[in-house]
PDB file of C-alpha atoms in Angstrom:
ATOM      1  CA  UNK A  29     115.949 119.083  91.378  1.00 54.00           C
ATOM      2  CA  UNK A  30     113.754 118.600  88.258  1.00 54.00           C
ATOM      3  CA  UNK A  31     112.226 122.310  87.172  1.00 56.00           C
ATOM      4  CA  UNK A  32     110.355 121.687  84.531  1.00 53.00           C
ATOM      5  CA  UNK A  33     110.623 124.685  81.662  1.00 57.00           C
ATOM      6  CA  UNK A  34     110.134 123.483  78.369  1.00 63.00           C
ATOM      7  CA  UNK A  35     107.548 122.939  75.952  1.00 64.00           C
ATOM      8  CA  UNK A  36     107.222 118.794  76.845  1.00 65.00           C
ATOM      9  CA  UNK A  37     106.935 119.231  80.260  1.00 64.00           C
ATOM     10  CA  UNK A  38     104.539 122.472  79.611  1.00 64.00           C
ATOM     11  CA  UNK A  39     101.587 119.422  78.952  1.00 68.00           C
ATOM     12  CA  UNK A  40     102.365 117.616  82.147  1.00 71.00           C
ATOM     13  CA  UNK A  41     101.130 121.185  83.835  1.00 74.00           C
ATOM     14  CA  UNK A  42      97.761 121.104  82.587  1.00 80.00           C
ATOM     15  CA  UNK A  43      96.700 117.891  84.458  1.00 85.00           C
ATOM     16  CA  UNK A  44      98.552 119.480  87.835  1.00 89.00           C
ATOM     17  CA  UNK A  45      96.954 121.313  89.950  1.00 90.00           C
ATOM     18  CA  UNK A  46      98.647 123.699  92.788  1.00 89.00           C
ATOM     19  CA  UNK A  47      98.477 122.523  96.744  1.00 91.00           C
ATOM     20  CA  UNK A  48      96.341 125.371  97.703  1.00 89.00           C
ATOM     21  CA  UNK A  49      93.503 123.809  95.722  1.00 91.00           C
ATOM     22  CA  UNK A  50      94.070 120.221  96.903  1.00 93.00           C
ATOM     23  CA  UNK A  51      93.847 121.346  99.838  1.00 92.00           C
ATOM     24  CA  UNK A  52      90.909 123.645  99.807  1.00 91.00           C
ATOM     25  CA  UNK A  53      89.253 119.763  97.683  1.00 91.00           C
ATOM     26  CA  UNK A  54      90.413 117.700 100.963  1.00 92.00           C
ATOM     27  CA  UNK A  55      88.928 120.470 103.086  1.00 90.00           C
ATOM     28  CA  UNK A  56      92.520 121.602 105.047  1.00 90.00           C
ATOM     29  CA  UNK A  57      92.762 125.018 106.116  1.00 87.00           C
ATOM     30  CA  UNK A  58      96.841 125.543 106.501  1.00 90.00           C
ATOM     31  CA  UNK A  59      96.960 122.284 103.976  1.00 92.00           C
ATOM     32  CA  UNK A  60     101.427 123.229 103.024  1.00 91.00           C
ATOM     33  CA  UNK A  61     101.900 124.163 106.595  1.00 93.00           C
ATOM     34  CA  UNK A  62     100.395 120.767 107.543  1.00 94.00           C
ATOM     35  CA  UNK A  63     102.980 119.501 104.647  1.00 96.00           C
ATOM     36  CA  UNK A  64     105.964 121.038 105.787  1.00 94.00           C
ATOM     37  CA  UNK A  65     104.966 119.772 109.288  1.00 95.00           C
ATOM     38  CA  UNK A  66     104.873 116.682 107.772  1.00 96.00           C
ATOM     39  CA  UNK A  67     108.245 116.629 106.482  1.00 96.00           C
ATOM     40  CA  UNK A  68     106.596 116.468 102.517  1.00 96.00           C
ATOM     41  CA  UNK A  69     107.272 120.030 101.499  1.00 95.00           C
ATOM     42  CA  UNK A  70     110.432 122.294 103.334  1.00 93.00           C
ATOM     43  CA  UNK A  71     110.183 125.265 104.845  1.00 90.00           C
ATOM     44  CA  UNK A  72     110.060 127.538 101.298  1.00 87.00           C
ATOM     45  CA  UNK A  73     107.788 124.871  99.905  1.00 87.00           C
ATOM     46  CA  UNK A  74     109.384 122.524  97.696  1.00 91.00           C
ATOM     47  CA  UNK A  75     108.841 119.363  97.966  1.00 94.00           C
ATOM     48  CA  UNK A  76     111.857 116.915  99.130  1.00 95.00           C
ATOM     49  CA  UNK A  77     113.468 115.078  96.249  1.00 94.00           C
ATOM     50  CA  UNK A  78     111.978 111.844  97.146  1.00 96.00           C
ATOM     51  CA  UNK A  79     108.536 112.687  96.597  1.00 95.00           C
ATOM     52  CA  UNK A  80     109.805 115.076  93.443  1.00 93.00           C
ATOM     53  CA  UNK A  81     111.575 111.813  91.872  1.00 93.00           C
ATOM     54  CA  UNK A  82     107.967 109.455  92.415  1.00 94.00           C
ATOM     55  CA  UNK A  83     106.188 112.242  90.697  1.00 92.00           C
ATOM     56  CA  UNK A  84     104.007 113.297  93.120  1.00 95.00           C
ATOM     57  CA  UNK A  85     104.655 116.638  92.542  1.00 94.00           C
ATOM     58  CA  UNK A  86     106.734 118.964  89.815  1.00 89.00           C
ATOM     59  CA  UNK A  87     108.504 122.195  90.777  1.00 87.00           C
ATOM     60  CA  UNK A  88     107.559 125.520  87.871  1.00 79.00           C
ATOM     61  CA  UNK A  89     109.778 128.487  87.006  1.00 75.00           C
ATOM     62  CA  UNK A  90     106.567 130.444  88.420  1.00 65.00           C
ATOM     63  CA  UNK A  91     104.261 132.812  86.376  1.00 59.00           C
ATOM     64  CA  UNK A  92     100.808 134.874  86.722  1.00 50.00           C
ATOM     65  CA  UNK A  93      99.466 131.397  85.379  1.00 50.00           C
ATOM     66  CA  UNK A  94      99.751 129.325  88.057  1.00 47.00           C
ATOM     67  CA  UNK A  95     101.069 131.902  90.849  1.00 46.00           C
ATOM     68  CA  UNK A  96      97.112 132.173  92.323  1.00 48.00           C
ATOM     69  CA  UNK A  97      96.845 129.602  95.065  1.00 48.00           C
ATOM     70  CA  UNK A  98      99.687 128.707  95.144  1.00 48.00           C
ATOM     71  CA  UNK A  99     102.359 127.658  97.604  1.00 49.00           C
ATOM     72  CA  UNK A 100     105.101 129.756  96.043  1.00 48.00           C
ATOM     73  CA  UNK A 101     107.899 130.561  98.908  1.00 56.00           C
ATOM     74  CA  UNK A 102     111.036 129.978  96.907  1.00 59.00           C
ATOM     75  CA  UNK A 103     111.030 132.815  94.762  1.00 64.00           C
ATOM     76  CA  UNK A 104     110.400 131.976  91.362  1.00 74.00           C
ATOM     77  CA  UNK A 105     109.269 128.638  91.599  1.00 81.00           C
ATOM     78  CA  UNK A 106     105.629 126.742  91.898  1.00 83.00           C
ATOM     79  CA  UNK A 107     105.208 123.673  94.149  1.00 88.00           C
ATOM     80  CA  UNK A 108     102.516 121.765  91.570  1.00 90.00           C
ATOM     81  CA  UNK A 109     100.890 118.708  92.733  1.00 94.00           C
ATOM     82  CA  UNK A 110     100.416 115.990  89.520  1.00 93.00           C
ATOM     83  CA  UNK A 111      97.923 113.728  89.075  1.00 93.00           C
ATOM     84  CA  UNK A 112      99.785 110.769  90.815  1.00 95.00           C
ATOM     85  CA  UNK A 113     100.286 113.353  93.764  1.00 96.00           C
ATOM     86  CA  UNK A 114      96.781 114.372  93.979  1.00 95.00           C
ATOM     87  CA  UNK A 115      95.810 110.631  94.895  1.00 95.00           C
ATOM     88  CA  UNK A 116      98.543 109.947  96.787  1.00 96.00           C
ATOM     89  CA  UNK A 117      97.595 113.174  99.061  1.00 96.00           C
ATOM     90  CA  UNK A 118      93.727 112.264  99.230  1.00 94.00           C
ATOM     91  CA  UNK A 119      95.148 108.805 100.538  1.00 94.00           C
ATOM     92  CA  UNK A 120      96.929 110.291 103.177  1.00 95.00           C
ATOM     93  CA  UNK A 121      94.620 112.969 104.038  1.00 94.00           C
ATOM     94  CA  UNK A 122      91.593 111.549 103.742  1.00 91.00           C
ATOM     95  CA  UNK A 123      89.116 114.073 102.903  1.00 87.00           C
ATOM     96  CA  UNK A 124      87.413 116.151 105.549  1.00 81.00           C
ATOM     97  CA  UNK A 125      83.347 117.157 106.078  1.00 72.00           C
ATOM     98  CA  UNK A 126      84.387 120.858 105.026  1.00 65.00           C
ATOM     99  CA  UNK A 127      85.699 119.248 101.359  1.00 63.00           C
ATOM    100  CA  UNK A 128      84.132 120.402  97.741  1.00 59.00           C
ATOM    101  CA  UNK A 129      82.529 117.464  96.605  1.00 56.00           C
ATOM    102  CA  UNK A 130      81.237 117.899  92.929  1.00 47.00           C
ATOM    103  CA  UNK A 131      77.974 118.435  94.364  1.00 44.00           C
ATOM    104  CA  UNK A 132      78.281 121.094  96.185  1.00 50.00           C
ATOM    105  CA  UNK A 133      80.365 122.743  93.308  1.00 49.00           C
ATOM    106  CA  UNK A 134      77.467 122.181  91.078  1.00 44.00           C
ATOM    107  CA  UNK A 135      74.788 123.489  93.507  1.00 45.00           C
TER     108      UNK A 135
END
């Protein structure tokens, strides 16, 4: 598994979101548990290798900047969703009526 820890990879982290944030945006509660049930994530919240290699997820050594709202079940590691992964998840799990939209966020 590729773990992001160098400066080059840090640039990629800027465009990534936590799984919790993506789930909230799509309107799903317990999104991490749903991804575990659908065998996208392992029980410790880490993505399966095929999804990391596809570029949908990035596993980052955790710190205070990324731990908020993250699915941090594996000590010291945070799973982030890449922009490509966000699109893939939105297609696989269409937004629900309770999803946060730009309009609601601006009101």
